[in-house]
PDB file of C-alpha atoms in Angstrom:
ATOM      1  CA  MET G   1      11.446  11.045  30.335  1.00  0.00           C
ATOM      2  CA  GLY G   2      13.895  13.905  30.408  1.00  0.00           C
ATOM      3  CA  TYR G   3      13.719  16.833  28.066  1.00  0.00           C
ATOM      4  CA  TYR G   4      17.144  17.285  26.608  1.00  0.00           C
ATOM      5  CA  GLY G   5      16.413  20.511  24.694  1.00  0.00           C
ATOM      6  CA  LYS G   6      15.483  22.572  27.731  1.00  0.00           C
ATOM      7  CA  SER G   7      18.450  24.963  27.649  1.00  0.00           C
ATOM      8  CA  ASN G   8      17.486  26.371  24.253  1.00  0.00           C
ATOM      9  CA  ALA G   9      13.994  24.907  23.879  1.00  0.00           C
ATOM     10  CA  ALA G  10      15.449  22.471  21.396  1.00  0.00           C
ATOM     11  CA  ASN G  11      15.976  25.223  18.841  1.00  0.00           C
ATOM     12  CA  PRO G  12      19.318  26.111  17.263  1.00  0.00           C
ATOM     13  CA  ALA G  13      20.396  29.571  18.321  1.00  0.00           C
ATOM     14  CA  LEU G  14      21.497  31.972  15.573  1.00  0.00           C
ATOM     15  CA  ILE G  15      24.741  33.471  16.951  1.00  0.00           C
ATOM     16  CA  ALA G  16      26.155  35.263  13.918  1.00  0.00           C
ATOM     17  CA  ALA G  17      25.034  36.274  10.435  1.00  0.00           C
ATOM     18  CA  THR G  18      26.115  38.486   7.591  1.00  0.00           C
ATOM     19  CA  GLU G  19      24.978  39.189   4.099  1.00  0.00           C
ATOM     20  CA  VAL G  20      27.378  40.100   1.282  1.00  0.00           C
ATOM     21  CA  SER G  21      26.049  42.185  -1.510  1.00  0.00           C
ATOM     22  CA  SER G  22      29.264  43.791  -2.938  1.00  0.00           C
ATOM     23  CA  ASP G  23      32.642  42.225  -3.741  1.00  0.00           C
ATOM     24  CA  THR G  24      34.363  40.799  -0.741  1.00  0.00           C
ATOM     25  CA  ALA G  25      37.589  38.781  -0.713  1.00  0.00           C
ATOM     26  CA  SER G  26      36.610  36.732   2.321  1.00  0.00           C
ATOM     27  CA  VAL G  27      33.875  36.325   4.903  1.00  0.00           C
ATOM     28  CA  THR G  28      35.196  35.605   8.429  1.00  0.00           C
ATOM     29  CA  PHE G  29      33.454  34.638  11.659  1.00  0.00           C
ATOM     30  CA  ASP G  30      35.974  34.952  14.468  1.00  0.00           C
ATOM     31  CA  LYS G  31      35.399  33.650  18.033  1.00  0.00           C
ATOM     32  CA  VAL G  32      31.970  32.344  17.344  1.00  0.00           C
ATOM     33  CA  PHE G  33      32.730  28.745  18.343  1.00  0.00           C
ATOM     34  CA  ASN G  34      33.161  29.881  21.925  1.00  0.00           C
ATOM     35  CA  GLY G  35      32.693  26.560  23.745  1.00  0.00           C
ATOM     36  CA  GLU G  36      29.184  27.170  25.117  1.00  0.00           C
ATOM     37  CA  THR G  37      28.061  24.349  22.807  1.00  0.00           C
ATOM     38  CA  ASN G  38      29.955  21.610  21.013  1.00  0.00           C
ATOM     39  CA  HIS G  39      28.077  21.538  17.757  1.00  0.00           C
ATOM     40  CA  TYR G  40      27.812  24.512  15.413  1.00  0.00           C
ATOM     41  CA  ARG G  41      26.273  24.811  11.942  1.00  0.00           C
ATOM     42  CA  LEU G  42      27.253  27.145   9.148  1.00  0.00           C
ATOM     43  CA  VAL G  43      24.571  27.779   6.543  1.00  0.00           C
ATOM     44  CA  ILE G  44      25.449  29.426   3.210  1.00  0.00           C
ATOM     45  CA  VAL G  45      22.651  30.597   0.932  1.00  0.00           C
ATOM     46  CA  ASP G  46      23.052  31.704  -2.725  1.00  0.00           C
ATOM     47  CA  LEU G  47      26.779  32.368  -2.648  1.00  0.00           C
ATOM     48  CA  THR G  48      27.969  33.784  -5.959  1.00  0.00           C
ATOM     49  CA  VAL G  49      31.536  34.521  -7.088  1.00  0.00           C
ATOM     50  CA  ASP G  50      33.145  37.018  -9.438  1.00  0.00           C
ATOM     51  CA  ASN G  51      35.555  34.728 -11.337  1.00  0.00           C
ATOM     52  CA  ALA G  52      34.949  31.801 -13.597  1.00  0.00           C
ATOM     53  CA  ASP G  53      36.536  28.506 -12.817  1.00  0.00           C
ATOM     54  CA  CYS G  54      37.180  28.944  -9.040  1.00  0.00           C
ATOM     55  CA  ASP G  55      36.189  26.950  -6.035  1.00  0.00           C
ATOM     56  CA  VAL G  56      34.740  28.048  -2.727  1.00  0.00           C
ATOM     57  CA  ARG G  57      36.784  27.009   0.260  1.00  0.00           C
ATOM     58  CA  THR G  58      37.151  27.480   3.969  1.00  0.00           C
ATOM     59  CA  LEU G  59      39.909  27.695   6.578  1.00  0.00           C
ATOM     60  CA  ARG G  60      39.420  27.321  10.304  1.00  0.00           C
ATOM     61  CA  ARG G  61      40.353  30.145  12.583  1.00  0.00           C
ATOM     62  CA  LEU G  62      41.781  30.435  16.087  1.00  0.00           C
ATOM     63  CA  ASN G  63      42.230  33.695  17.980  1.00  0.00           C
ATOM     64  CA  GLY G  64      41.835  35.687  14.757  1.00  0.00           C
ATOM     65  CA  SER G  65      44.349  33.760  12.615  1.00  0.00           C
ATOM     66  CA  ASP G  66      44.008  30.999  10.041  1.00  0.00           C
ATOM     67  CA  VAL G  67      44.524  27.497  11.291  1.00  0.00           C
ATOM     68  CA  THR G  68      46.762  25.685   8.798  1.00  0.00           C
ATOM     69  CA  THR G  69      47.410  22.576  10.869  1.00  0.00           C
ATOM     70  CA  GLU G  70      47.517  19.441   8.695  1.00  0.00           C
ATOM     71  CA  MET G  71      44.087  17.988   8.184  1.00  0.00           C
ATOM     72  CA  ASP G  72      42.682  14.708   6.823  1.00  0.00           C
ATOM     73  CA  THR G  73      39.956  15.085   4.310  1.00  0.00           C
ATOM     74  CA  MET G  74      37.807  12.885   2.151  1.00  0.00           C
ATOM     75  CA  GLY G  75      34.878  13.705  -0.144  1.00  0.00           C
ATOM     76  CA  ILE G  76      32.516  12.688  -2.848  1.00  0.00           C
ATOM     77  CA  ALA G  77      31.142  14.784  -5.645  1.00  0.00           C
ATOM     78  CA  ASN G  78      29.496  14.792  -9.007  1.00  0.00           C
ATOM     79  CA  GLU G  79      27.395  16.518 -11.619  1.00  0.00           C
ATOM     80  CA  LEU G  80      23.700  15.965 -11.263  1.00  0.00           C
ATOM     81  CA  GLN G  81      22.765  14.435 -14.609  1.00  0.00           C
ATOM     82  CA  ALA G  82      21.026  11.328 -15.682  1.00  0.00           C
ATOM     83  CA  SER G  83      24.327   9.750 -16.660  1.00  0.00           C
ATOM     84  CA  GLY G  84      26.219  11.166 -13.728  1.00  0.00           C
ATOM     85  CA  ALA G  85      28.121   8.820 -11.468  1.00  0.00           C
ATOM     86  CA  SER G  86      29.643   9.761  -8.145  1.00  0.00           C
ATOM     87  CA  GLY G  87      33.311  10.610  -7.959  1.00  0.00           C
ATOM     88  CA  ASN G  88      35.244   9.689  -4.739  1.00  0.00           C
ATOM     89  CA  PHE G  89      38.216  11.615  -3.571  1.00  0.00           C
ATOM     90  CA  THR G  90      41.056   9.579  -2.155  1.00  0.00           C
ATOM     91  CA  ASN G  91      41.842  10.406   1.455  1.00  0.00           C
ATOM     92  CA  ALA G  92      44.315  13.217   1.521  1.00  0.00           C
ATOM     93  CA  THR G  93      45.849  15.729   3.834  1.00  0.00           C
ATOM     94  CA  THR G  94      45.694  19.493   3.376  1.00  0.00           C
ATOM     95  CA  ASP G  95      47.022  22.504   5.262  1.00  0.00           C
ATOM     96  CA  GLY G  96      43.705  23.183   6.836  1.00  0.00           C
ATOM     97  CA  LEU G  97      41.900  23.881   3.642  1.00  0.00           C
ATOM     98  CA  ASN G  98      38.417  22.571   2.884  1.00  0.00           C
ATOM     99  CA  GLN G  99      36.721  22.963  -0.533  1.00  0.00           C
ATOM    100  CA  PHE G 100      33.013  23.497  -0.694  1.00  0.00           C
ATOM    101  CA  ASP G 101      32.773  22.626  -4.410  1.00  0.00           C
ATOM    102  CA  ARG G 102      34.979  21.537  -7.291  1.00  0.00           C
ATOM    103  CA  ASN G 103      35.683  24.516  -9.441  1.00  0.00           C
ATOM    104  CA  GLU G 104      32.127  24.736 -10.420  1.00  0.00           C
ATOM    105  CA  THR G 105      30.864  27.870  -8.760  1.00  0.00           C
ATOM    106  CA  GLY G 106      31.004  30.398 -11.531  1.00  0.00           C
ATOM    107  CA  SER G 107      32.463  28.041 -14.035  1.00  0.00           C
ATOM    108  CA  ASP G 108      30.125  28.684 -16.935  1.00  0.00           C
ATOM    109  CA  SER G 109      28.744  31.838 -18.552  1.00  0.00           C
ATOM    110  CA  THR G 110      25.569  31.739 -16.587  1.00  0.00           C
ATOM    111  CA  ARG G 111      27.469  31.772 -13.252  1.00  0.00           C
ATOM    112  CA  HIS G 112      26.566  29.362 -10.500  1.00  0.00           C
ATOM    113  CA  THR G 113      25.153  29.941  -7.095  1.00  0.00           C
ATOM    114  CA  LEU G 114      26.225  27.720  -4.224  1.00  0.00           C
ATOM    115  CA  SER G 115      24.268  26.758  -1.029  1.00  0.00           C
ATOM    116  CA  ALA G 116      25.845  24.693   1.677  1.00  0.00           C
ATOM    117  CA  ILE G 117      25.384  23.274   5.140  1.00  0.00           C
ATOM    118  CA  ALA G 118      28.409  22.592   7.295  1.00  0.00           C
ATOM    119  CA  ASP G 119      28.515  21.022  10.757  1.00  0.00           C
ATOM    120  CA  TYR G 120      31.405  21.831  13.104  1.00  0.00           C
ATOM    121  CA  PHE G 121      32.591  20.084  16.255  1.00  0.00           C
ATOM    122  CA  PRO G 122      35.380  22.523  17.061  1.00  0.00           C
ATOM    123  CA  ASN G 123      35.980  22.051  20.757  1.00  0.00           C
ATOM    124  CA  VAL G 124      35.228  18.460  21.527  1.00  0.00           C
ATOM    125  CA  ALA G 125      37.516  16.291  23.624  1.00  0.00           C
ATOM    126  CA  ASN G 126      38.416  14.113  20.702  1.00  0.00           C
ATOM    127  CA  MET G 127      38.889  14.837  16.987  1.00  0.00           C
ATOM    128  CA  PRO G 128      37.795  18.404  16.234  1.00  0.00           C
ATOM    129  CA  SER G 129      36.100  17.897  12.908  1.00  0.00           C
ATOM    130  CA  MET G 130      33.508  19.010  10.387  1.00  0.00           C
ATOM    131  CA  PHE G 131      31.539  17.681   7.452  1.00  0.00           C
ATOM    132  CA  HIS G 132      29.471  19.525   4.870  1.00  0.00           C
ATOM    133  CA  GLN G 133      27.058  19.126   2.026  1.00  0.00           C
ATOM    134  CA  SER G 134      26.782  21.696  -0.784  1.00  0.00           C
ATOM    135  CA  ILE G 135      25.148  22.046  -4.132  1.00  0.00           C
ATOM    136  CA  SER G 136      25.741  24.559  -6.861  1.00  0.00           C
ATOM    137  CA  ILE G 137      23.547  25.345  -9.840  1.00  0.00           C
ATOM    138  CA  GLY G 138      23.284  27.952 -12.522  1.00  0.00           C
ATOM    139  CA  ALA G 139      22.249  31.187 -10.840  1.00  0.00           C
ATOM    140  CA  GLY G 140      18.488  31.797 -11.292  1.00  0.00           C
ATOM    141  CA  SER G 141      17.898  28.341 -12.643  1.00  0.00           C
ATOM    142  CA  ASN G 142      15.950  25.498 -11.118  1.00  0.00           C
ATOM    143  CA  ALA G 143      16.560  23.064 -13.970  1.00  0.00           C
ATOM    144  CA  LEU G 144      19.306  20.663 -14.952  1.00  0.00           C
ATOM    145  CA  GLY G 145      20.693  21.056 -18.382  1.00  0.00           C
ATOM    146  CA  SER G 146      23.903  21.585 -20.361  1.00  0.00           C
ATOM    147  CA  ALA G 147      24.244  25.249 -19.367  1.00  0.00           C
ATOM    148  CA  ASP G 148      22.797  24.973 -15.861  1.00  0.00           C
ATOM    149  CA  ASN G 149      24.126  21.661 -14.479  1.00  0.00           C
ATOM    150  CA  ALA G 150      24.001  21.237 -10.804  1.00  0.00           C
ATOM    151  CA  PHE G 151      26.934  19.782  -8.845  1.00  0.00           C
ATOM    152  CA  TRP G 152      26.735  18.221  -5.386  1.00  0.00           C
ATOM    153  CA  PHE G 153      29.589  17.900  -3.046  1.00  0.00           C
ATOM    154  CA  GLU G 154      30.104  16.200   0.356  1.00  0.00           C
ATOM    155  CA  ARG G 155      33.247  16.204   2.413  1.00  0.00           C
ATOM    156  CA  SER G 156      34.333  15.499   5.976  1.00  0.00           C
ATOM    157  CA  ASN G 157      37.623  16.324   7.569  1.00  0.00           C
ATOM    158  CA  GLN G 158      39.404  16.531  10.790  1.00  0.00           C
ATOM    159  CA  LEU G 159      42.476  18.270  12.041  1.00  0.00           C
ATOM    160  CA  ILE G 160      45.276  15.856  12.693  1.00  0.00           C
ATOM    161  CA  GLY G 161      45.781  16.038  16.412  1.00  0.00           C
ATOM    162  CA  SER G 162      43.549  17.982  18.725  1.00  0.00           C
ATOM    163  CA  THR G 163      43.927  21.612  17.598  1.00  0.00           C
ATOM    164  CA  ALA G 164      40.661  23.386  18.530  1.00  0.00           C
ATOM    165  CA  PHE G 165      39.313  26.302  16.476  1.00  0.00           C
ATOM    166  CA  ASP G 166      36.932  29.107  17.242  1.00  0.00           C
ATOM    167  CA  GLY G 167      35.997  30.525  13.791  1.00  0.00           C
ATOM    168  CA  ILE G 168      35.830  30.048  10.074  1.00  0.00           C
ATOM    169  CA  ARG G 169      36.910  31.985   7.007  1.00  0.00           C
ATOM    170  CA  ILE G 170      35.100  31.505   3.686  1.00  0.00           C
ATOM    171  CA  HIS G 171      36.927  32.570   0.529  1.00  0.00           C
ATOM    172  CA  THR G 172      37.540  31.400  -3.025  1.00  0.00           C
ATOM    173  CA  SER G 173      40.508  30.094  -4.893  1.00  0.00           C
ATOM    174  CA  GLU G 174      40.575  33.140  -7.112  1.00  0.00           C
ATOM    175  CA  GLY G 175      38.464  36.238  -6.960  1.00  0.00           C
ATOM    176  CA  ASN G 176      35.886  37.918  -4.799  1.00  0.00           C
ATOM    177  CA  ILE G 177      32.703  36.596  -3.278  1.00  0.00           C
ATOM    178  CA  ALA G 178      30.033  38.662  -5.043  1.00  0.00           C
ATOM    179  CA  GLY G 179      27.115  37.819  -2.869  1.00  0.00           C
ATOM    180  CA  GLY G 180      25.559  35.471  -0.417  1.00  0.00           C
ATOM    181  CA  LYS G 181      24.026  35.006   3.008  1.00  0.00           C
ATOM    182  CA  PHE G 182      25.947  33.386   5.854  1.00  0.00           C
ATOM    183  CA  TYR G 183      24.643  32.171   9.155  1.00  0.00           C
ATOM    184  CA  ILE G 184      26.228  30.484  12.188  1.00  0.00           C
ATOM    185  CA  TYR G 185      24.002  28.532  14.563  1.00  0.00           C
ATOM    186  CA  ALA G 186      24.843  27.030  17.908  1.00  0.00           C
ATOM    187  CA  MET G 187      23.171  23.597  17.990  1.00  0.00           C
ATOM    188  CA  VAL G 188      23.812  21.580  21.061  1.00  0.00           C
TER     189      VAL G 188
ATOM    190  CA  MET O   1      48.334  29.515 -20.286  1.00  0.00           C
ATOM    191  CA  ALA O   2      49.140  32.557 -18.222  1.00  0.00           C
ATOM    192  CA  THR O   3      52.082  32.659 -15.762  1.00  0.00           C
ATOM    193  CA  LYS O   4      51.632  33.482 -12.101  1.00  0.00           C
ATOM    194  CA  ALA O   5      53.218  36.880 -12.771  1.00  0.00           C
ATOM    195  CA  GLU O   6      50.721  37.512 -15.565  1.00  0.00           C
ATOM    196  CA  HIS O   7      47.893  36.555 -13.226  1.00  0.00           C
ATOM    197  CA  ILE O   8      49.173  39.029 -10.596  1.00  0.00           C
ATOM    198  CA  THR O   9      49.180  41.784 -13.102  1.00  0.00           C
ATOM    199  CA  GLN O  10      45.670  40.991 -14.235  1.00  0.00           C
ATOM    200  CA  LEU O  11      44.288  40.542 -10.781  1.00  0.00           C
ATOM    201  CA  LYS O  12      45.742  43.894  -9.583  1.00  0.00           C
ATOM    202  CA  SER O  13      44.202  45.497 -12.654  1.00  0.00           C
ATOM    203  CA  ASP O  14      40.856  43.975 -11.899  1.00  0.00           C
ATOM    204  CA  ASN O  15      40.994  44.754  -8.195  1.00  0.00           C
ATOM    205  CA  ALA O  16      42.532  48.063  -7.300  1.00  0.00           C
ATOM    206  CA  GLU O  17      41.464  47.462  -3.723  1.00  0.00           C
ATOM    207  CA  LEU O  18      40.022  44.452  -1.804  1.00  0.00           C
ATOM    208  CA  TYR O  19      37.764  44.123   1.157  1.00  0.00           C
ATOM    209  CA  LYS O  20      37.049  41.470   3.759  1.00  0.00           C
ATOM    210  CA  ASN O  21      33.979  40.872   5.889  1.00  0.00           C
ATOM    211  CA  VAL O  22      34.815  40.105   9.496  1.00  0.00           C
ATOM    212  CA  ASN O  23      31.961  39.380  11.962  1.00  0.00           C
ATOM    213  CA  GLY O  24      29.637  41.404   9.677  1.00  0.00           C
ATOM    214  CA  VAL O  25      31.938  44.414   9.281  1.00  0.00           C
ATOM    215  CA  ARG O  26      33.339  45.353   5.857  1.00  0.00           C
ATOM    216  CA  ILE O  27      36.989  46.236   6.099  1.00  0.00           C
ATOM    217  CA  LYS O  28      39.525  47.302   3.377  1.00  0.00           C
ATOM    218  CA  LEU O  29      42.543  45.068   3.201  1.00  0.00           C
ATOM    219  CA  SER O  30      45.925  46.514   4.307  1.00  0.00           C
ATOM    220  CA  ASP O  31      48.694  46.714   1.767  1.00  0.00           C
ATOM    221  CA  SER O  32      50.271  43.515   3.030  1.00  0.00           C
ATOM    222  CA  GLU O  33      46.934  41.750   3.166  1.00  0.00           C
ATOM    223  CA  TYR O  34      46.191  42.929  -0.367  1.00  0.00           C
ATOM    224  CA  ASP O  35      49.496  41.609  -1.690  1.00  0.00           C
ATOM    225  CA  ALA O  36      49.049  38.305   0.076  1.00  0.00           C
ATOM    226  CA  GLN O  37      45.512  37.873  -1.240  1.00  0.00           C
ATOM    227  CA  ILE O  38      46.546  38.675  -4.826  1.00  0.00           C
ATOM    228  CA  ASP O  39      49.508  36.269  -4.466  1.00  0.00           C
ATOM    229  CA  GLU O  40      47.262  33.434  -3.268  1.00  0.00           C
ATOM    230  CA  TRP O  41      44.756  34.013  -6.048  1.00  0.00           C
ATOM    231  CA  ALA O  42      47.472  34.099  -8.679  1.00  0.00           C
ATOM    232  CA  THR O  43      49.100  30.968  -7.324  1.00  0.00           C
ATOM    233  CA  ASN O  44      45.796  29.102  -7.493  1.00  0.00           C
ATOM    234  CA  ALA O  45      45.035  30.489 -10.923  1.00  0.00           C
ATOM    235  CA  ALA O  46      48.326  29.303 -12.329  1.00  0.00           C
ATOM    236  CA  ALA O  47      47.864  25.858 -10.796  1.00  0.00           C
ATOM    237  CA  GLN O  48      44.325  25.618 -12.299  1.00  0.00           C
ATOM    238  CA  ASP O  49      45.781  26.608 -15.668  1.00  0.00           C
ATOM    239  CA  ALA O  50      48.257  23.725 -15.387  1.00  0.00           C
ATOM    240  CA  LYS O  51      45.454  21.256 -14.551  1.00  0.00           C
ATOM    241  CA  ASP O  52      43.287  22.516 -17.403  1.00  0.00           C
ATOM    242  CA  THR O  53      46.220  21.981 -19.784  1.00  0.00           C
ATOM    243  CA  VAL O  54      46.666  18.396 -18.641  1.00  0.00           C
ATOM    244  CA  ILE O  55      42.962  17.606 -19.122  1.00  0.00           C
ATOM    245  CA  ALA O  56      42.820  19.324 -22.491  1.00  0.00           C
ATOM    246  CA  ASP O  57      46.133  18.217 -23.988  1.00  0.00           C
ATOM    247  CA  GLY O  58      47.027  15.015 -22.206  1.00  0.00           C
ATOM    248  CA  GLY O  59      50.744  14.218 -22.156  1.00  0.00           C
ATOM    249  CA  SER O  60      52.965  12.946 -19.397  1.00  0.00           C
ATOM    250  CA  HIS O  61      52.588  14.938 -16.187  1.00  0.00           C
ATOM    251  CA  ALA O  62      53.945  13.416 -13.035  1.00  0.00           C
ATOM    252  CA  ASP O  63      52.578  16.216 -10.880  1.00  0.00           C
ATOM    253  CA  TYR O  64      49.044  15.611 -11.932  1.00  0.00           C
ATOM    254  CA  LYS O  65      48.691  11.830 -11.755  1.00  0.00           C
ATOM    255  CA  ALA O  66      45.126  11.845 -10.452  1.00  0.00           C
ATOM    256  CA  ILE O  67      43.998  14.492 -12.898  1.00  0.00           C
ATOM    257  CA  ARG O  68      45.540  12.560 -15.737  1.00  0.00           C
ATOM    258  CA  LYS O  69      43.904   9.399 -14.615  1.00  0.00           C
ATOM    259  CA  ASN O  70      40.459  10.924 -14.404  1.00  0.00           C
ATOM    260  CA  ALA O  71      40.865  12.549 -17.834  1.00  0.00           C
ATOM    261  CA  TYR O  72      42.120   9.194 -19.209  1.00  0.00           C
ATOM    262  CA  ILE O  73      39.159   7.251 -17.832  1.00  0.00           C
ATOM    263  CA  SER O  74      36.743   9.895 -19.119  1.00  0.00           C
ATOM    264  CA  ALA O  75      38.286   9.753 -22.565  1.00  0.00           C
ATOM    265  CA  LEU O  76      38.078   5.963 -22.652  1.00  0.00           C
ATOM    266  CA  GLY O  77      34.341   6.170 -22.169  1.00  0.00           C
ATOM    267  CA  ASP O  78      31.750   3.905 -20.596  1.00  0.00           C
ATOM    268  CA  ALA O  79      32.612   0.203 -20.699  1.00  0.00           C
ATOM    269  CA  TYR O  80      29.214  -0.718 -22.123  1.00  0.00           C
ATOM    270  CA  ASP O  81      29.648   1.838 -24.897  1.00  0.00           C
ATOM    271  CA  GLN O  82      32.995   0.276 -25.634  1.00  0.00           C
ATOM    272  CA  LEU O  83      31.401  -3.141 -25.932  1.00  0.00           C
ATOM    273  CA  ASP O  84      28.818  -1.710 -28.206  1.00  0.00           C
ATOM    274  CA  TYR O  85      31.607  -0.148 -30.342  1.00  0.00           C
ATOM    275  CA  ILE O  86      33.329  -3.468 -30.573  1.00  0.00           C
ATOM    276  CA  TYR O  87      30.070  -5.167 -31.580  1.00  0.00           C
ATOM    277  CA  HIS O  88      29.586  -2.759 -34.424  1.00  0.00           C
ATOM    278  CA  ASN O  89      33.235  -2.059 -35.462  1.00  0.00           C
ATOM    279  CA  GLY O  90      35.247  -5.031 -34.331  1.00  0.00           C
ATOM    280  CA  LEU O  91      38.250  -5.401 -31.986  1.00  0.00           C
ATOM    281  CA  ASP O  92      40.862  -3.872 -34.244  1.00  0.00           C
ATOM    282  CA  ALA O  93      38.861  -0.691 -34.715  1.00  0.00           C
ATOM    283  CA  TRP O  94      38.306  -0.533 -30.947  1.00  0.00           C
ATOM    284  CA  LYS O  95      41.992  -1.052 -30.245  1.00  0.00           C
ATOM    285  CA  ALA O  96      42.853   1.801 -32.649  1.00  0.00           C
ATOM    286  CA  GLU O  97      40.550   4.097 -30.719  1.00  0.00           C
ATOM    287  CA  ILE O  98      41.931   3.081 -27.342  1.00  0.00           C
ATOM    288  CA  LYS O  99      45.433   3.602 -28.571  1.00  0.00           C
ATOM    289  CA  LYS O 100      44.674   7.234 -29.411  1.00  0.00           C
ATOM    290  CA  VAL O 101      43.650   7.825 -25.781  1.00  0.00           C
ATOM    291  CA  LYS O 102      46.605   5.900 -24.397  1.00  0.00           C
ATOM    292  CA  ASP O 103      49.018   7.887 -26.628  1.00  0.00           C
ATOM    293  CA  LYS O 104      47.485  11.121 -25.414  1.00  0.00           C
ATOM    294  CA  TYR O 105      47.582  10.334 -21.769  1.00  0.00           C
ATOM    295  CA  THR O 106      50.971   8.705 -21.417  1.00  0.00           C
ATOM    296  CA  LYS O 107      52.289   7.582 -18.107  1.00  0.00           C
ATOM    297  CA  PRO O 108      54.810   9.919 -16.493  1.00  0.00           C
TER     298      PRO O 108
END
């Protein structure tokens, strides 16, 4: 039986990382999806934001510029509560924008922290696409409750057409990113 | 509800300068990048204000059909709770409560 993971010993390779500890309008990874692999993973840990009532979002990059090509997107989200029911988002198109939450990072007085995993297929022959899972919860809290509710969010999207991309920019709808750890892995 | 211009003024007051992190390097935004970032934030903030107003105040807003629908459904409440309300209060009382929601979230 062949061993498919021989080239990287079956381990994801960390190819870029940065940690934000002071206000930053955006975190950009340019030219990281360089085609050596087809599958990359962005991991965000403990992202916090300055402003209340904003969402965390991403734009794809190509050659150092934002990619605003029209994109199909669908998602599902909800608040993690006993009575919570999932909310589906109708299929929609955006100008390259992908939301990582739903205006819940930083939306209450305790501030929320967001962690996320996003898988990218930026340079495949068909349908450059991505999907992600994220969760936000009151910073410093491990419990669910009225002031510290957790929110989960899943979304998948694809660029309409075959526009490839080689990077990603993480930012918010309003205000700075206050902190967080960001990692890019090359998978397979 | 603040206007976009008011948001711009506030954002510039709160952020005399802005930075970006590119491939691990912290870089101060140029003047044009700064203006573009403030404008983007202000545009989003004004749009969020408008959405919040629809949710809070109801009314007829053609631009926010989905938002109004979600707020409307949320205000109606769970179907089982409505049945329980009917059981305890009767259909006329239930219809009066539903009418309040329908009047608040009118169709555009």
